[in-house]
mmCIF file of C-alpha atoms in Angstrom:
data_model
loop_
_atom_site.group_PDB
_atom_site.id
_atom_site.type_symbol
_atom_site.label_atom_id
_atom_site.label_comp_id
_atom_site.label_asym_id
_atom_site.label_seq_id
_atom_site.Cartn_x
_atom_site.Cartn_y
_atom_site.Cartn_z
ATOM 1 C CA UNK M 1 29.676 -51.965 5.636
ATOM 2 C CA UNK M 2 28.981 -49.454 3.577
ATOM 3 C CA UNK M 3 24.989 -49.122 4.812
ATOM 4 C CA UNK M 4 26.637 -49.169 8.343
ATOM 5 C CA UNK M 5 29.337 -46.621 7.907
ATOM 6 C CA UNK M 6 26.100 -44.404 6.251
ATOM 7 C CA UNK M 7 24.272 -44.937 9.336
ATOM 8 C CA UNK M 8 26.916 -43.612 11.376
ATOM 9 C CA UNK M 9 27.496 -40.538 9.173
ATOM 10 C CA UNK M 10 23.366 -39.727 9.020
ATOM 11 C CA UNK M 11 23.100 -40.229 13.288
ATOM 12 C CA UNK M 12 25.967 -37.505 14.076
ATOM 13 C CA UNK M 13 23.663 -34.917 11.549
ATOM 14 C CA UNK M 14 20.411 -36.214 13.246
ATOM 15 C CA UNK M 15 22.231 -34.798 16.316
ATOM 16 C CA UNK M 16 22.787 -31.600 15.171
ATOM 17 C CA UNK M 17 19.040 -31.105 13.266
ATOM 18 C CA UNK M 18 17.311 -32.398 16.462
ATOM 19 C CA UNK M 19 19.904 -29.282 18.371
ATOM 20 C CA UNK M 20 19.184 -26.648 15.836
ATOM 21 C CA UNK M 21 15.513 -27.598 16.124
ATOM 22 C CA UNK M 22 14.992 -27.314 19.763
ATOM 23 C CA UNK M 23 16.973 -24.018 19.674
ATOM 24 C CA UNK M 24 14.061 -21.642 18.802
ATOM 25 C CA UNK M 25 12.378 -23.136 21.907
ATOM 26 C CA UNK M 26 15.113 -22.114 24.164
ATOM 27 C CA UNK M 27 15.875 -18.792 22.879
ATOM 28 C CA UNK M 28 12.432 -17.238 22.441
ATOM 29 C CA UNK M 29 12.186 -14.508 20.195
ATOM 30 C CA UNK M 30 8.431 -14.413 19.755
ATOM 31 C CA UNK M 31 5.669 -16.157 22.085
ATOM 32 C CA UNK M 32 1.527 -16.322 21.885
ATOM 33 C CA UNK M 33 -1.465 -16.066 23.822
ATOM 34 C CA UNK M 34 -4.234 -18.331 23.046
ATOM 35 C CA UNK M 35 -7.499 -15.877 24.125
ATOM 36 C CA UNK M 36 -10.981 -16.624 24.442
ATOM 37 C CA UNK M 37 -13.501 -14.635 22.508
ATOM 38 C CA UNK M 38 -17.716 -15.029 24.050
ATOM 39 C CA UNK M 39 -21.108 -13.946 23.665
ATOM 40 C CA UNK M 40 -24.430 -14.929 24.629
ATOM 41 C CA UNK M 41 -27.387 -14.001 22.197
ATOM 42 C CA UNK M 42 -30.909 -14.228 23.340
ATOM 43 C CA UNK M 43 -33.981 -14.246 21.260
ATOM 44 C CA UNK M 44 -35.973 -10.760 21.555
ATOM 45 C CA UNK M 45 -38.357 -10.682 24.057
ATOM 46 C CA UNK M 46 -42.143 -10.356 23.254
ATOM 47 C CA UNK M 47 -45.349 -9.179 24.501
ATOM 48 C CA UNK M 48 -48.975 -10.109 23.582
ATOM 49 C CA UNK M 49 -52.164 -8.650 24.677
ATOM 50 C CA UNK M 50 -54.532 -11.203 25.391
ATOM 51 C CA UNK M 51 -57.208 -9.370 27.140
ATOM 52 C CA UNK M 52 -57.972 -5.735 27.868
ATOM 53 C CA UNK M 53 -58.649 -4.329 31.411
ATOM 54 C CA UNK M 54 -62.464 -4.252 31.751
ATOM 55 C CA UNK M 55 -64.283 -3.026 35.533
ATOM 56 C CA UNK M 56 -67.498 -3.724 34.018
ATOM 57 C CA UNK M 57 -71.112 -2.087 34.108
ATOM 58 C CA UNK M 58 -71.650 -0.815 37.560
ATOM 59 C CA UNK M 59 -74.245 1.224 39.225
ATOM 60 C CA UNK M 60 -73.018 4.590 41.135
ATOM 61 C CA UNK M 61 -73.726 4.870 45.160
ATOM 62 C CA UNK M 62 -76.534 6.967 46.052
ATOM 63 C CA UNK M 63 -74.488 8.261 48.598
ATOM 64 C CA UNK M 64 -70.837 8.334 49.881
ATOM 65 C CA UNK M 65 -67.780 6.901 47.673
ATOM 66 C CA UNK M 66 -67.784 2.935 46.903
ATOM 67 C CA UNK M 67 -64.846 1.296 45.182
ATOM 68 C CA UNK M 68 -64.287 -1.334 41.873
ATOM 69 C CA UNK M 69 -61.733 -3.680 42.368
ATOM 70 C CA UNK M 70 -60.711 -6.233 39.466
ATOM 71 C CA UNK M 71 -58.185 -8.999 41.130
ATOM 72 C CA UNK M 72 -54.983 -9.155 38.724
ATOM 73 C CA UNK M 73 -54.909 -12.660 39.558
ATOM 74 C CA UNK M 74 -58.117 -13.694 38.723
ATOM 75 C CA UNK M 75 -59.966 -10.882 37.355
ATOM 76 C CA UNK M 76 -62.918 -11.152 39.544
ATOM 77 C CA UNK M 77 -64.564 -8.169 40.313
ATOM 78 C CA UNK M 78 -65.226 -6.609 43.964
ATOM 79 C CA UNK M 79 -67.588 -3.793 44.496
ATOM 80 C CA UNK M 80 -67.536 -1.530 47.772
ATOM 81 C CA UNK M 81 -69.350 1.256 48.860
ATOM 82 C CA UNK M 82 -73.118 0.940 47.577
ATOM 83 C CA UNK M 83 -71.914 0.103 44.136
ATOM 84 C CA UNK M 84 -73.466 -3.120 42.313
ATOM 85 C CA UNK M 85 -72.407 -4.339 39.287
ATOM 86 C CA UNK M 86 -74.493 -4.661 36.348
ATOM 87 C CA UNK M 87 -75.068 -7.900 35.219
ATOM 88 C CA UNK M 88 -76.329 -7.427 31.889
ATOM 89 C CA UNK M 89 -73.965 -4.930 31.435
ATOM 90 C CA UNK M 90 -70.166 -5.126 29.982
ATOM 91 C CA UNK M 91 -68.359 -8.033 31.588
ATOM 92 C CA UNK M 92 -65.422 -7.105 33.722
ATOM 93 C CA UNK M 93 -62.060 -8.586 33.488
ATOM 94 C CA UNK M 94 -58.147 -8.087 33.921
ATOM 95 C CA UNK M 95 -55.756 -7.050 31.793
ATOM 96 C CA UNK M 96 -53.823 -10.179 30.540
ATOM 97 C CA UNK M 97 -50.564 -10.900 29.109
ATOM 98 C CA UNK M 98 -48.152 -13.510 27.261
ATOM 99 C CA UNK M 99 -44.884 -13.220 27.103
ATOM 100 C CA UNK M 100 -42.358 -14.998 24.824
ATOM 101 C CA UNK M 101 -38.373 -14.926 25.219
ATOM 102 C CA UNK M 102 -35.394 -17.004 26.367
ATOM 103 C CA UNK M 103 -36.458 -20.209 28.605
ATOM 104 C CA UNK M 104 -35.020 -19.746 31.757
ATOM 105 C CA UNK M 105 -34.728 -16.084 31.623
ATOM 106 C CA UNK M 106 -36.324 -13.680 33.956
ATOM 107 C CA UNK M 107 -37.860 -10.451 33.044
ATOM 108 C CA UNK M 108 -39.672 -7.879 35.014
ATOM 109 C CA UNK M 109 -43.000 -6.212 34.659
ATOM 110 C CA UNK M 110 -43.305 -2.370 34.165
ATOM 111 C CA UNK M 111 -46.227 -0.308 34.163
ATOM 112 C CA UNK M 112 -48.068 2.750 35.615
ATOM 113 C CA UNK M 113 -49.200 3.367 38.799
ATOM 114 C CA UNK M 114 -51.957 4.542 37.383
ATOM 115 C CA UNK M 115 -53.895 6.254 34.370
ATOM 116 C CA UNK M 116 -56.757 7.822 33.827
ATOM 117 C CA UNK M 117 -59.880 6.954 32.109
ATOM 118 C CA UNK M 118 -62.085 9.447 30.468
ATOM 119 C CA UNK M 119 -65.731 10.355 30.114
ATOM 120 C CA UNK M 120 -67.037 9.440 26.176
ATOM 121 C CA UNK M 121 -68.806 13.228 25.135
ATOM 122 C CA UNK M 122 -67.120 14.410 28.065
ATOM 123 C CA UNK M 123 -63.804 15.666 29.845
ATOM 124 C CA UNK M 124 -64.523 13.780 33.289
ATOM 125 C CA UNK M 125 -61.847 11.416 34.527
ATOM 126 C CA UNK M 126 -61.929 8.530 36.752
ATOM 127 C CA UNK M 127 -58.491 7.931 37.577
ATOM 128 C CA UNK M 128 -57.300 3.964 37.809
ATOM 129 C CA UNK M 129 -54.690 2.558 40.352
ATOM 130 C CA UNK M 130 -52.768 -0.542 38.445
ATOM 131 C CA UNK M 131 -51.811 -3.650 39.934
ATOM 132 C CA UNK M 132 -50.423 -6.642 38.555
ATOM 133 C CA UNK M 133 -50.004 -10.335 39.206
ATOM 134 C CA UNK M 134 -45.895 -10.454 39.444
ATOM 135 C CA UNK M 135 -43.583 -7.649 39.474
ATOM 136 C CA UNK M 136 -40.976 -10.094 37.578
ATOM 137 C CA UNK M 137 -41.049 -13.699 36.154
ATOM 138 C CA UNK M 138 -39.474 -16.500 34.804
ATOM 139 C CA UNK M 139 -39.931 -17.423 31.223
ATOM 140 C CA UNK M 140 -40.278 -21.205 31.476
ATOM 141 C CA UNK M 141 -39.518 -23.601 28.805
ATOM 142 C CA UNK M 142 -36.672 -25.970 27.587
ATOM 143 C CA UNK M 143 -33.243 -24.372 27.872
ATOM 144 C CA UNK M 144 -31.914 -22.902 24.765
ATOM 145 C CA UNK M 145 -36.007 -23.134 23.457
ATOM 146 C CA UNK M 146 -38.638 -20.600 23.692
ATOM 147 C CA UNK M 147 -40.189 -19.614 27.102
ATOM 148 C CA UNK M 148 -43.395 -18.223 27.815
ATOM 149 C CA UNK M 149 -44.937 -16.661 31.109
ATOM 150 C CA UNK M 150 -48.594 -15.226 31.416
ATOM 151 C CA UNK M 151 -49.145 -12.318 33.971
ATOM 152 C CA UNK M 152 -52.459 -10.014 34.796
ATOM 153 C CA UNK M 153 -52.906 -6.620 35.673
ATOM 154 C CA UNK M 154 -55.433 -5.265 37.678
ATOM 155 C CA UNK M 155 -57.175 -2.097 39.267
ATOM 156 C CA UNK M 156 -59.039 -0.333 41.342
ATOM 157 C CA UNK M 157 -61.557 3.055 40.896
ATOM 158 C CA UNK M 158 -63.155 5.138 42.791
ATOM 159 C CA UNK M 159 -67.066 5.782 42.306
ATOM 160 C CA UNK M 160 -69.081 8.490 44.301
ATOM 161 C CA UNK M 161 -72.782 9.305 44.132
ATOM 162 C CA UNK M 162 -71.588 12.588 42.112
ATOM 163 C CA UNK M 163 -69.440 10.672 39.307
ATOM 164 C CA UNK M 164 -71.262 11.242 35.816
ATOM 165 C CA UNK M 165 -72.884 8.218 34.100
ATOM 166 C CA UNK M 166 -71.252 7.432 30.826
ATOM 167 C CA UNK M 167 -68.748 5.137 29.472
ATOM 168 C CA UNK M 168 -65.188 6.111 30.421
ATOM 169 C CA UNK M 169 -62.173 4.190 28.738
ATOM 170 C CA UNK M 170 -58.698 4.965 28.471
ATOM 171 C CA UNK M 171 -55.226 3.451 27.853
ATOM 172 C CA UNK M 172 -51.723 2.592 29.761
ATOM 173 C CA UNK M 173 -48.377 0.723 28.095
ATOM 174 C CA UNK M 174 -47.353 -1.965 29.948
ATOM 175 C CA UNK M 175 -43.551 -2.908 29.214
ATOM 176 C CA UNK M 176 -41.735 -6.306 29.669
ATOM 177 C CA UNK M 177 -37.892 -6.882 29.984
ATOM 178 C CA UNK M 178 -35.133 -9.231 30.301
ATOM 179 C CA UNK M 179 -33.372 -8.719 33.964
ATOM 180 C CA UNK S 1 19.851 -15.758 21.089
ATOM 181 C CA UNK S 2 19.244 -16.177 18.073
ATOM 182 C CA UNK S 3 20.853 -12.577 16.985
ATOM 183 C CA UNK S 4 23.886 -13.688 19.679
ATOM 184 C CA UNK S 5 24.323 -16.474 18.108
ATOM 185 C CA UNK S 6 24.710 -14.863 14.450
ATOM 186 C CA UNK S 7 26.926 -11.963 15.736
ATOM 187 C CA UNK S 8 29.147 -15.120 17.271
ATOM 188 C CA UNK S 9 29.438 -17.091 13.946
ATOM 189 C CA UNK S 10 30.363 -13.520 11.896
ATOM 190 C CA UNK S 11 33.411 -12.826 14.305
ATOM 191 C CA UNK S 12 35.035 -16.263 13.796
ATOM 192 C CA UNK S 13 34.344 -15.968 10.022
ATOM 193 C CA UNK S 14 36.560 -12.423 10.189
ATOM 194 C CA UNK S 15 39.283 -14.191 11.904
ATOM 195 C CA UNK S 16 39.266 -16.936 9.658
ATOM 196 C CA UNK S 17 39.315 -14.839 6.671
ATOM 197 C CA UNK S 18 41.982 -12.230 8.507
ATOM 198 C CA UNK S 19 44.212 -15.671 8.970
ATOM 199 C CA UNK S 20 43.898 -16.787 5.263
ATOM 200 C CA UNK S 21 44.813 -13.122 4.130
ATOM 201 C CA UNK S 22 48.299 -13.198 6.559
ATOM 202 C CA UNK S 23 49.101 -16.513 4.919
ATOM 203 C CA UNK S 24 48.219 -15.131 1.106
ATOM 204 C CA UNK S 25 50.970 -12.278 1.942
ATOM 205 C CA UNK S 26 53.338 -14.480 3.248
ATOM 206 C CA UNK S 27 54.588 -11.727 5.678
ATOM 207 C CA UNK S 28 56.492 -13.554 8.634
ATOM 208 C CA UNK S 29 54.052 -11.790 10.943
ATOM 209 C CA UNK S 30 50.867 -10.014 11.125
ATOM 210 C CA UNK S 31 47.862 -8.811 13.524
ATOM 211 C CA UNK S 32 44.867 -8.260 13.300
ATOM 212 C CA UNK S 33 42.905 -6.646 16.179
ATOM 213 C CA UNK S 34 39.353 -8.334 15.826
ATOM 214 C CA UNK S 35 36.313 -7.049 17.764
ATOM 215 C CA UNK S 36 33.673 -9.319 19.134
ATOM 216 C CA UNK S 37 29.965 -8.372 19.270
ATOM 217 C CA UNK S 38 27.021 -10.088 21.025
ATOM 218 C CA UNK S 39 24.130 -8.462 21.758
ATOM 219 C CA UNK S 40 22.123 -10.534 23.722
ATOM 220 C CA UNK S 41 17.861 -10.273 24.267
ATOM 221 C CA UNK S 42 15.961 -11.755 26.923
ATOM 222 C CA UNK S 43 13.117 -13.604 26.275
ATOM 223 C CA UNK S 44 10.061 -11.829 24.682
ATOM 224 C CA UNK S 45 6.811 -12.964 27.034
ATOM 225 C CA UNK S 46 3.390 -12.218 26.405
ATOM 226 C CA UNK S 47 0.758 -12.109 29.236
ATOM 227 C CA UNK S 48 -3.212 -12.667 28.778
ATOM 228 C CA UNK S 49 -4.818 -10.186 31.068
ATOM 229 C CA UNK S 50 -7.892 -10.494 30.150
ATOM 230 C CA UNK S 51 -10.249 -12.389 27.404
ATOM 231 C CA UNK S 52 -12.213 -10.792 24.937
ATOM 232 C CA UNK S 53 -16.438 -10.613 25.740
ATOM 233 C CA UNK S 54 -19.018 -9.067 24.241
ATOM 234 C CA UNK S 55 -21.289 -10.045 27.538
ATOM 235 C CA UNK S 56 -24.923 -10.953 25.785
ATOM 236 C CA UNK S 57 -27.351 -9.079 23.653
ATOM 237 C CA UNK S 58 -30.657 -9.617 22.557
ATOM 238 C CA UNK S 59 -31.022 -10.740 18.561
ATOM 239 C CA UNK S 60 -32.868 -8.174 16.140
ATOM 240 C CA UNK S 61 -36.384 -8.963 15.767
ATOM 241 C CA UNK S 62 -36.203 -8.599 12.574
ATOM 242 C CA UNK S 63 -33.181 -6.672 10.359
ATOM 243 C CA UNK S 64 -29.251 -6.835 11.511
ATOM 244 C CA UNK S 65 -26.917 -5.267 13.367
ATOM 245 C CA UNK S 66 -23.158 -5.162 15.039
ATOM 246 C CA UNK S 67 -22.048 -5.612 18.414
ATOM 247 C CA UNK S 68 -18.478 -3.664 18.909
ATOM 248 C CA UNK S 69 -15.758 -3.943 21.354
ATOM 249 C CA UNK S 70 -13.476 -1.172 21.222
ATOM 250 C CA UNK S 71 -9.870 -2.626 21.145
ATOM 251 C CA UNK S 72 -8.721 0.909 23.295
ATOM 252 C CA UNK S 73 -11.249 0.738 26.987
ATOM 253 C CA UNK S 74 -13.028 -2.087 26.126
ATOM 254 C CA UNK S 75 -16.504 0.181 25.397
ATOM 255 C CA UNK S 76 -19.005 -1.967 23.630
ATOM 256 C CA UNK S 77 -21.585 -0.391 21.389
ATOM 257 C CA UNK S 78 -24.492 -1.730 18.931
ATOM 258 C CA UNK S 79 -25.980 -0.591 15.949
ATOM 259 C CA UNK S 80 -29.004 -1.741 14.152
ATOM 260 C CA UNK S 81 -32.325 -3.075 15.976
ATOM 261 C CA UNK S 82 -30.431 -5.292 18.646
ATOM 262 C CA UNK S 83 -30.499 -5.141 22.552
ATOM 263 C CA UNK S 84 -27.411 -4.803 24.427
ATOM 264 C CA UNK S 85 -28.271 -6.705 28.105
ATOM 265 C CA UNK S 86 -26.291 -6.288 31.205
ATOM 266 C CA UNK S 87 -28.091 -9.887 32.812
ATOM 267 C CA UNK S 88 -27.641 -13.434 32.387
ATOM 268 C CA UNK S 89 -23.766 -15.542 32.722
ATOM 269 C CA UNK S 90 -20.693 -13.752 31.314
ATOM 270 C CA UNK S 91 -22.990 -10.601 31.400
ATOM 271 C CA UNK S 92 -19.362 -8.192 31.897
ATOM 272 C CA UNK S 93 -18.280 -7.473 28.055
ATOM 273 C CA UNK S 94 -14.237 -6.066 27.729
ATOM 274 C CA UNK S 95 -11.712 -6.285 25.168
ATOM 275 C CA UNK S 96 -8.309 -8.770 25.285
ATOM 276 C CA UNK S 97 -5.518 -7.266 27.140
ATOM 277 C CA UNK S 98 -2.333 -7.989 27.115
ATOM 278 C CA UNK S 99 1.022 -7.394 28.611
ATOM 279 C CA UNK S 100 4.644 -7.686 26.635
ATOM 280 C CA UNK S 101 7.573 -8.264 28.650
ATOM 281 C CA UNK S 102 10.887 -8.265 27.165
ATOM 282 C CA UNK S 103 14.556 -6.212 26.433
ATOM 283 C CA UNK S 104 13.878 -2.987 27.182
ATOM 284 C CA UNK S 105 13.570 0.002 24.224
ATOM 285 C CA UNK S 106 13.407 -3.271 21.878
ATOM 286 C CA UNK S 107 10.649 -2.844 19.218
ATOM 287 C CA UNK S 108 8.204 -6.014 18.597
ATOM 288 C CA UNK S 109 5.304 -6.763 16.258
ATOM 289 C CA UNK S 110 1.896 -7.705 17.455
ATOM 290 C CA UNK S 111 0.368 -10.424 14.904
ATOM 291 C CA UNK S 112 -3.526 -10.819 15.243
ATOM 292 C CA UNK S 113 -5.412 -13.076 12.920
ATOM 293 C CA UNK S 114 -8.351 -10.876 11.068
ATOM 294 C CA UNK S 115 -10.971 -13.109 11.952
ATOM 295 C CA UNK S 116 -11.767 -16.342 13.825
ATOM 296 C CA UNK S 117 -15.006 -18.182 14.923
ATOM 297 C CA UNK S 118 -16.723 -18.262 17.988
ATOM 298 C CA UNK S 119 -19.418 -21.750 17.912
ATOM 299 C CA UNK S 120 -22.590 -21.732 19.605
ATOM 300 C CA UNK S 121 -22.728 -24.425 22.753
ATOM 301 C CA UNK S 122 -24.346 -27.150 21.772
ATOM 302 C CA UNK S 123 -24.078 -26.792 17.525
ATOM 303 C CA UNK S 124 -22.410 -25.999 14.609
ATOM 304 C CA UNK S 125 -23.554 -22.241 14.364
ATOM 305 C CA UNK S 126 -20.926 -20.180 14.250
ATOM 306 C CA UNK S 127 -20.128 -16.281 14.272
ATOM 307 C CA UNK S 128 -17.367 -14.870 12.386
ATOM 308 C CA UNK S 129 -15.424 -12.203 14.774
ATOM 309 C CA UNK S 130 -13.731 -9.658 12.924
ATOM 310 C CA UNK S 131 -10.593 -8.662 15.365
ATOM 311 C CA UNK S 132 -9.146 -5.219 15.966
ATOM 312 C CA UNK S 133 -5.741 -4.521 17.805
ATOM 313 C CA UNK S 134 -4.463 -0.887 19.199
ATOM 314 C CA UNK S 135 -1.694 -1.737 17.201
ATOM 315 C CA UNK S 136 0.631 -3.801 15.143
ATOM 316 C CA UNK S 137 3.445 -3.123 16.648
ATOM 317 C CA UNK S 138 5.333 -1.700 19.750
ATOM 318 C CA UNK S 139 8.158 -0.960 21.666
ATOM 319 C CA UNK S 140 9.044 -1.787 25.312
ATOM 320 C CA UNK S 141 9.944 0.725 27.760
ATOM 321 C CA UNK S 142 12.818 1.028 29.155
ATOM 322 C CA UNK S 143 16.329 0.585 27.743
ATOM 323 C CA UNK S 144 18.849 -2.452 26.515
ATOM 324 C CA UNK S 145 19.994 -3.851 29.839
ATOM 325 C CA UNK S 146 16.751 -3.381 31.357
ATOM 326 C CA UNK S 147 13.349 -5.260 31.503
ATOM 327 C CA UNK S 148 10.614 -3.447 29.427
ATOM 328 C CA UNK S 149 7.323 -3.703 29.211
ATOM 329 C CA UNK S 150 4.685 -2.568 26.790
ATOM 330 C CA UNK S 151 0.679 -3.504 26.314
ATOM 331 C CA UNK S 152 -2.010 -3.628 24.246
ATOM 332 C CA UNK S 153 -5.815 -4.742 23.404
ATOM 333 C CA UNK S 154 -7.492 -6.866 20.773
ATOM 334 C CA UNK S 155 -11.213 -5.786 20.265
ATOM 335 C CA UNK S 156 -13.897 -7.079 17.664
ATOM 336 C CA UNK S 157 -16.732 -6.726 15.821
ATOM 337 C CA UNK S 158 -19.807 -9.328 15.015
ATOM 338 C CA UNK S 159 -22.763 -9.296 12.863
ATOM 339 C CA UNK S 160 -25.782 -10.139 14.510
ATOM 340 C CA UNK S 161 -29.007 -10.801 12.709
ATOM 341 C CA UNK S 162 -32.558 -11.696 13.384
ATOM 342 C CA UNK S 163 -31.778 -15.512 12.093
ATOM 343 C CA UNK S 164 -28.650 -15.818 14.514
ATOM 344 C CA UNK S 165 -29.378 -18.455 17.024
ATOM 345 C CA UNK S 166 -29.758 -17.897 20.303
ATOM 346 C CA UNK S 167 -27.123 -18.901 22.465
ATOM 347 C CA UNK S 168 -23.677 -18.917 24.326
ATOM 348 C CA UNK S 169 -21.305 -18.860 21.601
ATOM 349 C CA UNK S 170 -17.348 -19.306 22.154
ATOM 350 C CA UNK S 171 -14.127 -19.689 20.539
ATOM 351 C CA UNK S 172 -10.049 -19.018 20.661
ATOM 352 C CA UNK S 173 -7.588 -17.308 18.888
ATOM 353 C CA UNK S 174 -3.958 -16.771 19.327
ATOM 354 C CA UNK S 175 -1.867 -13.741 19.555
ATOM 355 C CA UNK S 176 1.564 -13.524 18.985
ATOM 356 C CA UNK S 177 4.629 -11.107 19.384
ATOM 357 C CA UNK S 178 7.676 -11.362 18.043
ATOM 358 C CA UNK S 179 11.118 -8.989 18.210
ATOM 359 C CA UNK S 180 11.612 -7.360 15.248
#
């Protein structure tokens, strides 16, 4: 009896805890956001020379203008205009390129029209007209991983009959980034 | 309510105790004339408009830095050798907003934890956020009687270095305002 007549007195009290409990929830003196916070972080992007841009040994026109064209694709070299490459002379190639980054990102390709290469001993310029393989790429590579991508760059020149002999070389920045 | 509800239980306590003191006197009769109070507060709300991002950067490729969201406009800014980026998902950074509704000319507080973690996708990395607010307290417009409303921003600051995974990297905190 005495258990029971406990009981009783404890339920009524329950009552009023459970009331006074649910009370803040009714009368709200305070309430909360829950807010999202993000960022993505990507690993740097990098560039890596692997080969310079190279038009070769070439013989001059004896007359009139000719052209040297090195493919950015495949670095083969076309001569126009009376010129003939040299065969035992300096082998031509492209400009070539790997670059590192975020898989799945893309990036773009910047560089100058053109630049201008210079006589050795001398103040003579030839200038160059750039071209390269893409104008933008994906890196490619497992998601989340590293990615890689390989591009070119070619050019073209312009050779006359009057254009000294000599060895001509100069230099031009070529810039990669994340788009 | 809750203020209602302790201006309620002080006015029966004064006529209560104004009762007893008749009774101690033993005066055949006596009045008291016993004013009532309530003041009663609507609800105190607080509205998300806006999550806090600070859109994606590029790591450091070697050395540290800080991305920055300004709690105020939302700027972000960098120092040290990382990239900020305007590409990729989630590229638009901007500070938490929020807006307070409540009983007008009513002051409240603005509680913002001083840190919390944001875990890359995928892992355990995480990246402690250091969390700024315009301020820590504020007062609704308006007057009693009326609705009022008042708002305010939650920016942050992260380190950044050139070990920091690469990543999307997420997590929540919670805001709260209270009447004060």
């Amino acid at each position: 009896m005495q258990i029971q007549s406990l009981a009783k007195r404890i339920l009524p009290l329950a009552v009023v805890a459970a009331a006074v409990f649910a009370s803040p929830a009714l009368a709200q003196t305070s309430a909360n956001q829950s807010t999202t916070g993000t960022i993505g972080i990507y690993q740097p992007i990098q560039l890596t020379r692997q080969t310079n841009l190279s038009f070769g040994t070439v013989m001059r026109p004896s007359s009139g203008t000719g052209n040297v064209v090195i493919d950015a694709q495949t670095g083969a070299l076309t001569a126009t205009g009376g010129i003939t490459q040299v065969s035992n002379g300096n082998a031509a190639s492209r400009a070539t390129f790997t670059v590192t980054g975020d898989a799945g990102m893309n990036f773009n390709v910047q560089y100058p029209q053109t630049f201008n290469m210079t006589r050795q001993n001398g103040s003579e310029t030839i200038p160059v007209t750039l071209n390269a393989s893409v104008g933008s790429a994906q890196l490619v590579g497992t998601t989340g991983g590293v990615g890689t991508a390989n591009f070119g760059i070619g050019g073209q020149v312009s050779i006359s009959n009057t254009t000294l002999s000599g060895s001509y070389s100069g230099t031009f920045t070529v810039t990669v980034a994340y788009q | 309510m809750n203020t209602a509800r302790k201006h309620i239980f002080a006015a029966f306590a004064v006529l209560a105790s104004a009762a007893l003191a008749a009774e101690a006197h033993a005066q055949a009769q006596a009045s008291q004339t016993t004013s009532s109070t309530a003041t009663i507060f609507q609800p105190i709300q607080l509205a998300k408009n806006s999550d806090l991002s600070f859109g994606n950067i590029v790591r450091p490729i070697s050395g540290n830095g800080t991305v920055t969201i300004d709690p105020a406009n939302g700027a972000r800014s960098a120092s040290g050798p990382l990239a900020i980026i305007n590409t990729g998902p989630n590229a638009t950074p901007g500070r938490a907003s929020y807006t307070v509704t409540g009983e007008g000319g009513q002051n409240f507080s603005i509680t913002v934890p001083a840190s919390f973690n944001m875990t890359r996708q995928g892992s355990a990395d995480t990246i402690q956020v250091t969390l700024s607010s315009t301020a820590g307290a504020g007062t609704l417009s308006g007057v009693l009687g009326t609705t009022g409303t008042s708002t305010f921003g939650v920016g942050g600051t992260i380190p950044v270095t050139n070990g920091t995974a690469s990543g999307a990297y997420a997590g929540t905190f919670v805001v709260t305002v209270a009447y004060n």
